[in-house]
C-alpha positions as a LaTeX table, in Angstrom:
\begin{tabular}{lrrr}
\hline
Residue & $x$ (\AA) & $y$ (\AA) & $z$ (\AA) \\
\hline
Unk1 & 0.00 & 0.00 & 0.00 \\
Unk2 & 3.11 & 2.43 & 0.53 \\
Unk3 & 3.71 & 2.21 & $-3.06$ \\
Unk4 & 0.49 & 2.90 & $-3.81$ \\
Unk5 & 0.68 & 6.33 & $-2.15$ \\
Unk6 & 4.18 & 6.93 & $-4.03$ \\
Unk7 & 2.80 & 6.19 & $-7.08$ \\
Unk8 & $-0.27$ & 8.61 & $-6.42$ \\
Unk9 & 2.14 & 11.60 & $-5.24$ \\
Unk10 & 4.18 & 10.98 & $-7.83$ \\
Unk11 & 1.32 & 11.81 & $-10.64$ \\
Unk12 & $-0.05$ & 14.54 & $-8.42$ \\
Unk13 & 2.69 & 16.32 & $-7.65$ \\
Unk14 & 2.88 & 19.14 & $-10.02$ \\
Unk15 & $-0.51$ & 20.04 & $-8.67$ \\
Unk16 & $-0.56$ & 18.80 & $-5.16$ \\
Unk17 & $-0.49$ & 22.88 & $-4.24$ \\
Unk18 & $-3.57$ & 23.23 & $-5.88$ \\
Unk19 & $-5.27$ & 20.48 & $-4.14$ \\
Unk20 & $-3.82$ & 20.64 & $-0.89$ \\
Unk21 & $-5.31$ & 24.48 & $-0.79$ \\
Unk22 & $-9.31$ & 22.81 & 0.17 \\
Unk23 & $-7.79$ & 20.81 & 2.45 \\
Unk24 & $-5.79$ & 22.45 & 4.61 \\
Unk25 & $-5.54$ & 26.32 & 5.05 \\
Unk26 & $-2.31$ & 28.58 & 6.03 \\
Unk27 & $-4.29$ & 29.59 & 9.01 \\
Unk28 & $-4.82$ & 26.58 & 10.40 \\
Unk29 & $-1.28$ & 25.72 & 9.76 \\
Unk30 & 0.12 & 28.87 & 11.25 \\
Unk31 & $-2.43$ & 28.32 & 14.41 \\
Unk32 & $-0.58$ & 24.62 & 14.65 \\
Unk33 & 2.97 & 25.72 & 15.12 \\
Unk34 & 1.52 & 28.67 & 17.62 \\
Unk35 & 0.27 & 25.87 & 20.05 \\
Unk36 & 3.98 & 24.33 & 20.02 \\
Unk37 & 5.47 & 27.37 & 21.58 \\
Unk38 & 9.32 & 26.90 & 20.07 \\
Unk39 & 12.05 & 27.79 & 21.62 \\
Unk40 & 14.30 & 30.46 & 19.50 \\
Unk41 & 16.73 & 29.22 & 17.69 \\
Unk42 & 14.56 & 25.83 & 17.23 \\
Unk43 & 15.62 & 23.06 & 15.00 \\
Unk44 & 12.78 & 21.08 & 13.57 \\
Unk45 & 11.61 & 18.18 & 11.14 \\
Unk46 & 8.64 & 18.30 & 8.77 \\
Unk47 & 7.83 & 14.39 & 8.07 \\
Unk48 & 5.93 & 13.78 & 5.23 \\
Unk49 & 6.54 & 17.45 & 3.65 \\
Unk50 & 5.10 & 17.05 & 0.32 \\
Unk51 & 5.48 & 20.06 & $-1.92$ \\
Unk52 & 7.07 & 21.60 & 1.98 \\
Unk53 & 3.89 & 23.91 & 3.33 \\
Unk54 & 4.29 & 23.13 & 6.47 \\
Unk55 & 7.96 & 23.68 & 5.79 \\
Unk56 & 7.16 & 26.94 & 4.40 \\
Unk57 & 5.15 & 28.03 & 7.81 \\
Unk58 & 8.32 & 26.40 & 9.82 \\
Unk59 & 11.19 & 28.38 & 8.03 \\
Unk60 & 10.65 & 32.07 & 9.15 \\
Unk61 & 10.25 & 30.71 & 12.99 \\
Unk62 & 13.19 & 27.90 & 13.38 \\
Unk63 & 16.75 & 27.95 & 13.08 \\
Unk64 & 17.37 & 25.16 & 10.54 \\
Unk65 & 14.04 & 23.35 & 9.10 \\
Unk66 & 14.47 & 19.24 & 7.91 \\
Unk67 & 11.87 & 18.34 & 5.12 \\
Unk68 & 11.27 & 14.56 & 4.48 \\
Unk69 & 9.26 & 12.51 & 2.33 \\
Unk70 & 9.29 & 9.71 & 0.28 \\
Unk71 & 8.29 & 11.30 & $-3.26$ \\
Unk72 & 11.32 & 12.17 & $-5.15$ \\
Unk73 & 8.51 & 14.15 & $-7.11$ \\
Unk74 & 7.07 & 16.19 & $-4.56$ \\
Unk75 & 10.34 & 16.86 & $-2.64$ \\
Unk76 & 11.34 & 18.32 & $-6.46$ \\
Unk77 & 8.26 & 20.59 & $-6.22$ \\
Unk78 & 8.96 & 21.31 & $-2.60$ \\
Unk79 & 12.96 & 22.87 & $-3.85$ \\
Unk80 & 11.24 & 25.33 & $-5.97$ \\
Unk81 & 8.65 & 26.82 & $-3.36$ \\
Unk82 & 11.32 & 26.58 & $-0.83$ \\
Unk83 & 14.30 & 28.12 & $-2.15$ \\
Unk84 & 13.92 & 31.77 & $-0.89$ \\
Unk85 & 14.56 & 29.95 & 2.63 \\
Unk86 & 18.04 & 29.41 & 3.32 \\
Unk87 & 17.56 & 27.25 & 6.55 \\
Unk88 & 15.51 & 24.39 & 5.11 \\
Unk89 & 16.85 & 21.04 & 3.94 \\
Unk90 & 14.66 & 18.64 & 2.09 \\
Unk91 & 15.77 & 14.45 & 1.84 \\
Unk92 & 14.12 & 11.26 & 0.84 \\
Unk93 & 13.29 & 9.15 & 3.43 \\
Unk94 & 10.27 & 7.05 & 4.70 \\
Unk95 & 8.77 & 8.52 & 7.47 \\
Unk96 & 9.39 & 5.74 & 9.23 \\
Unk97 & 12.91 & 5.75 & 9.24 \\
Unk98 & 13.78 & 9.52 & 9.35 \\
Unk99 & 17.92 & 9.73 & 8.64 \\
Unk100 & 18.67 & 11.38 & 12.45 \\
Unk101 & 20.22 & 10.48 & 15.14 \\
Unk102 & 18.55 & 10.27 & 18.50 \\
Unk103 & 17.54 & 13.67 & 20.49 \\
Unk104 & 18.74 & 16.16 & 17.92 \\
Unk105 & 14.92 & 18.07 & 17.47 \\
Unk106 & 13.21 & 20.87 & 19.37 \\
Unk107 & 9.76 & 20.15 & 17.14 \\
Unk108 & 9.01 & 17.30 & 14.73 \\
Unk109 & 5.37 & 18.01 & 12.72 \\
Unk110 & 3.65 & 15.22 & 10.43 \\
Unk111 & 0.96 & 17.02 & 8.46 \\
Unk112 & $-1.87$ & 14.60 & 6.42 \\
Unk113 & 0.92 & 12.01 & 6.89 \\
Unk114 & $-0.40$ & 9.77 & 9.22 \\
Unk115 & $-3.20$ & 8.40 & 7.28 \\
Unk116 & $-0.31$ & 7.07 & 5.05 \\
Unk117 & 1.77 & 5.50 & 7.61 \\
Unk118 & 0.99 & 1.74 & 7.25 \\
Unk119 & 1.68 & 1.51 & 11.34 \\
Unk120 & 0.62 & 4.52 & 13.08 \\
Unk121 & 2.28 & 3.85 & 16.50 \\
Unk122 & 5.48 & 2.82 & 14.50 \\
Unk123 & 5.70 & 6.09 & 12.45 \\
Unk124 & 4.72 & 8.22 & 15.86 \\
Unk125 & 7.47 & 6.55 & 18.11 \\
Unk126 & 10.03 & 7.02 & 15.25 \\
Unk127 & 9.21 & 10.71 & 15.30 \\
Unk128 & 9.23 & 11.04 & 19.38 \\
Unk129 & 12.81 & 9.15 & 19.09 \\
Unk130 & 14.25 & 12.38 & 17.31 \\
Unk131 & 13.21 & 15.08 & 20.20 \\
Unk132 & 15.32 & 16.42 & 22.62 \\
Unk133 & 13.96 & 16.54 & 26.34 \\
Unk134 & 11.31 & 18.96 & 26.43 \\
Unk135 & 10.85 & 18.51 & 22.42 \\
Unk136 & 7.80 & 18.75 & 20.66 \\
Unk137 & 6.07 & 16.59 & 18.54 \\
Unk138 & 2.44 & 18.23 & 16.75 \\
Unk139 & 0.43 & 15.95 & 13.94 \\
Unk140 & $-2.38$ & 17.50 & 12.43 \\
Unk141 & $-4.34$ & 14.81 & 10.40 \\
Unk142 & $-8.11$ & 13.84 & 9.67 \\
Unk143 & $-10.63$ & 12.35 & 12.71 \\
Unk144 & $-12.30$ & 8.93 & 11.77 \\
Unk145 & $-14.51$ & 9.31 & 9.07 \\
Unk146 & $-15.98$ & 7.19 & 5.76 \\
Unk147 & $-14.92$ & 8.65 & 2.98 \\
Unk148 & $-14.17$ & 5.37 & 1.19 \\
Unk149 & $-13.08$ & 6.64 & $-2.11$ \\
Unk150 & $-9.76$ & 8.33 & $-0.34$ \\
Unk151 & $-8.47$ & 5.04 & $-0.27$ \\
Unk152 & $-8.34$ & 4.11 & $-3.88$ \\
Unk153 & $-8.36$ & 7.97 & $-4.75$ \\
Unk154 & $-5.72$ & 9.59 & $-2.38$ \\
Unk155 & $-4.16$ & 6.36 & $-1.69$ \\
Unk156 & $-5.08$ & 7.06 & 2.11 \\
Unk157 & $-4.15$ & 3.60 & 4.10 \\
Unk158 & $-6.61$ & 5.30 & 6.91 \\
Unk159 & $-9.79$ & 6.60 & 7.05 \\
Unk160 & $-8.50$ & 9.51 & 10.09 \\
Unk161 & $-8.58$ & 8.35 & 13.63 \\
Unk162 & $-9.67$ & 8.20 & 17.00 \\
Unk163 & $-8.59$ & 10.58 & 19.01 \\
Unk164 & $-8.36$ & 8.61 & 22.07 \\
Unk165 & $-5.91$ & 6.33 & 19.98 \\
Unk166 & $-3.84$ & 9.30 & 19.04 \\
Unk167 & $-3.44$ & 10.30 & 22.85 \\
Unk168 & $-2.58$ & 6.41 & 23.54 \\
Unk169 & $-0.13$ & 5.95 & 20.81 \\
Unk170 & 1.71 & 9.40 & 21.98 \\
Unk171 & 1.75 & 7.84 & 25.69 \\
Unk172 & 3.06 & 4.98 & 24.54 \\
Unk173 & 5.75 & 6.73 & 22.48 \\
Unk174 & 6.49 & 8.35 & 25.80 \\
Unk175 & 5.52 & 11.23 & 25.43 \\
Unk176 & 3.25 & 13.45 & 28.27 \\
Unk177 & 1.89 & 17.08 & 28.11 \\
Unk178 & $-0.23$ & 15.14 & 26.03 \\
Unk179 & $-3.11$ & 17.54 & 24.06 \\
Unk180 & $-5.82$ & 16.06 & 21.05 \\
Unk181 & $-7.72$ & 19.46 & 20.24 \\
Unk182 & $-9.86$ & 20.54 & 16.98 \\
Unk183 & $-7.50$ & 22.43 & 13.81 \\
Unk184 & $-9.01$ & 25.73 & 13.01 \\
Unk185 & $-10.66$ & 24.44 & 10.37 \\
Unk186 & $-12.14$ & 21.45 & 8.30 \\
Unk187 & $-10.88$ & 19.40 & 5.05 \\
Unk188 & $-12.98$ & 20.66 & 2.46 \\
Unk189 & $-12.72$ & 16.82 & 0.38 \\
Unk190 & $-14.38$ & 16.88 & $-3.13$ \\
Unk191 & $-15.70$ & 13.49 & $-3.44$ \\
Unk192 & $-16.22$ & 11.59 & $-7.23$ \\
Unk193 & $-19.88$ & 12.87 & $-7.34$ \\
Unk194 & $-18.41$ & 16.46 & $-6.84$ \\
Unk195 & $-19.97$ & 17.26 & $-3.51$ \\
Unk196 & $-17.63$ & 18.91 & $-1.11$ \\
Unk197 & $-17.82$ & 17.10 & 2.95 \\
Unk198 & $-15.49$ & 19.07 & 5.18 \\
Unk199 & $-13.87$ & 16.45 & 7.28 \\
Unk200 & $-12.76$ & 17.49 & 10.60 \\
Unk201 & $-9.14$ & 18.09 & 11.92 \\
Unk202 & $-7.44$ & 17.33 & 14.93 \\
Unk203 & $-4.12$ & 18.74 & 15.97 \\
Unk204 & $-1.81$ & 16.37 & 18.52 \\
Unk205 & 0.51 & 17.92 & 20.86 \\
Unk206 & 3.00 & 15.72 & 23.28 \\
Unk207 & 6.50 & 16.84 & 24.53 \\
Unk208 & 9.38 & 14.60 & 25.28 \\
Unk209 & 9.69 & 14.90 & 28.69 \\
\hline
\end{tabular}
């Protein structure tokens, strides 16, 4: 199924800026980072970066910026919309296995990745393992829902999810300061018969204690 979502990136790339706009705004990025509270000087990762939007919101407010994903094509996209920012570097990897050592973050954010992460808890305790004490670690992905056409569509391996799972998986990633709140905002998904169903949006905060 990871392929699957490679192979869907890869022929959406070149307009994955377009699409991405209805489903998630600058605002409710921008709100996202605000709830992390980074320290100056912050170093940070961006898992799953796509064409780097989060990236983007990450670069004026941390010291050095990490952008990883595991489209070739969409990191090639991400270059170009990045390359005012000096402090950002992009690299194919899985999200899974994020080319770090141990400790070196002050923030790690996973936007609309999770629902492509064939083991949720897996991908979330790979991304705790790169904080720092006192770290941060903020996903902002879709609640449960039943859209069924994202999966052969979007290539989605998940349908969103619980929210009391999310605030398990971070404990068990051991992380506390544990917080599951609402995005400012909804997923405005067009569905094959054209009608737009905002999906709702959670953002995940834990810190490394």
């Amino acid at each position: 199924m990871e392929n699957n979502a490679q192979t869907y990136f890869a022929s959406v790339a070149g307009q994955w800026d377009e699409i991405r706009s209805g489903y998630f705004t600058e605002h409710m990025r921008d709100a996202a980072i605000a709830k992390t509270r980074l320290p100056e000087n912050a170093i940070v990762a961006d898992i799953g970066s796509g064409t780097g939007f989060v990236a983007a919101g990450l670069a004026p407010r941390a010291a050095k910026v990490y952008g990883f994903d595991a489209s070739a094509e969409m990191l090639a996209v991400a270059a170009r919309n990045l390359e005012k920012f000096q402090n950002v570097e992009l690299k194919q990897a899985p999200g899974n296995s994020i080319p770090l050592p141990n400790a070196t973050l002050d923030g790690v954010f996973a936007n609309m990745y999770l629902h492509h992460a064939p083991d949720p808890l897996a991908a979330i305790r790979e991304m705790a393992r790169l904080l720092k004490p006192g770290g941060v670690l903020c996903i902002t992905d879709l609640d449960s829902h039943d859209h069924e056409w994202q999966r052969t569509e979007m290539a989605d391996l998940w349908l969103g999810f619980e929210r009391d799972d999310i605030r398990r998986w971070f404990a068990e990633a051991g992380l506390d300061e544990i917080d599951v709140d609402c995005a400012e905002g909804t997923c405005d998904a067009c569905g094959p018969d054209g009608v737009v169903k905002p999906l709702s949006i959670f953002v995940a905060i834990g810190r490394k204690p």
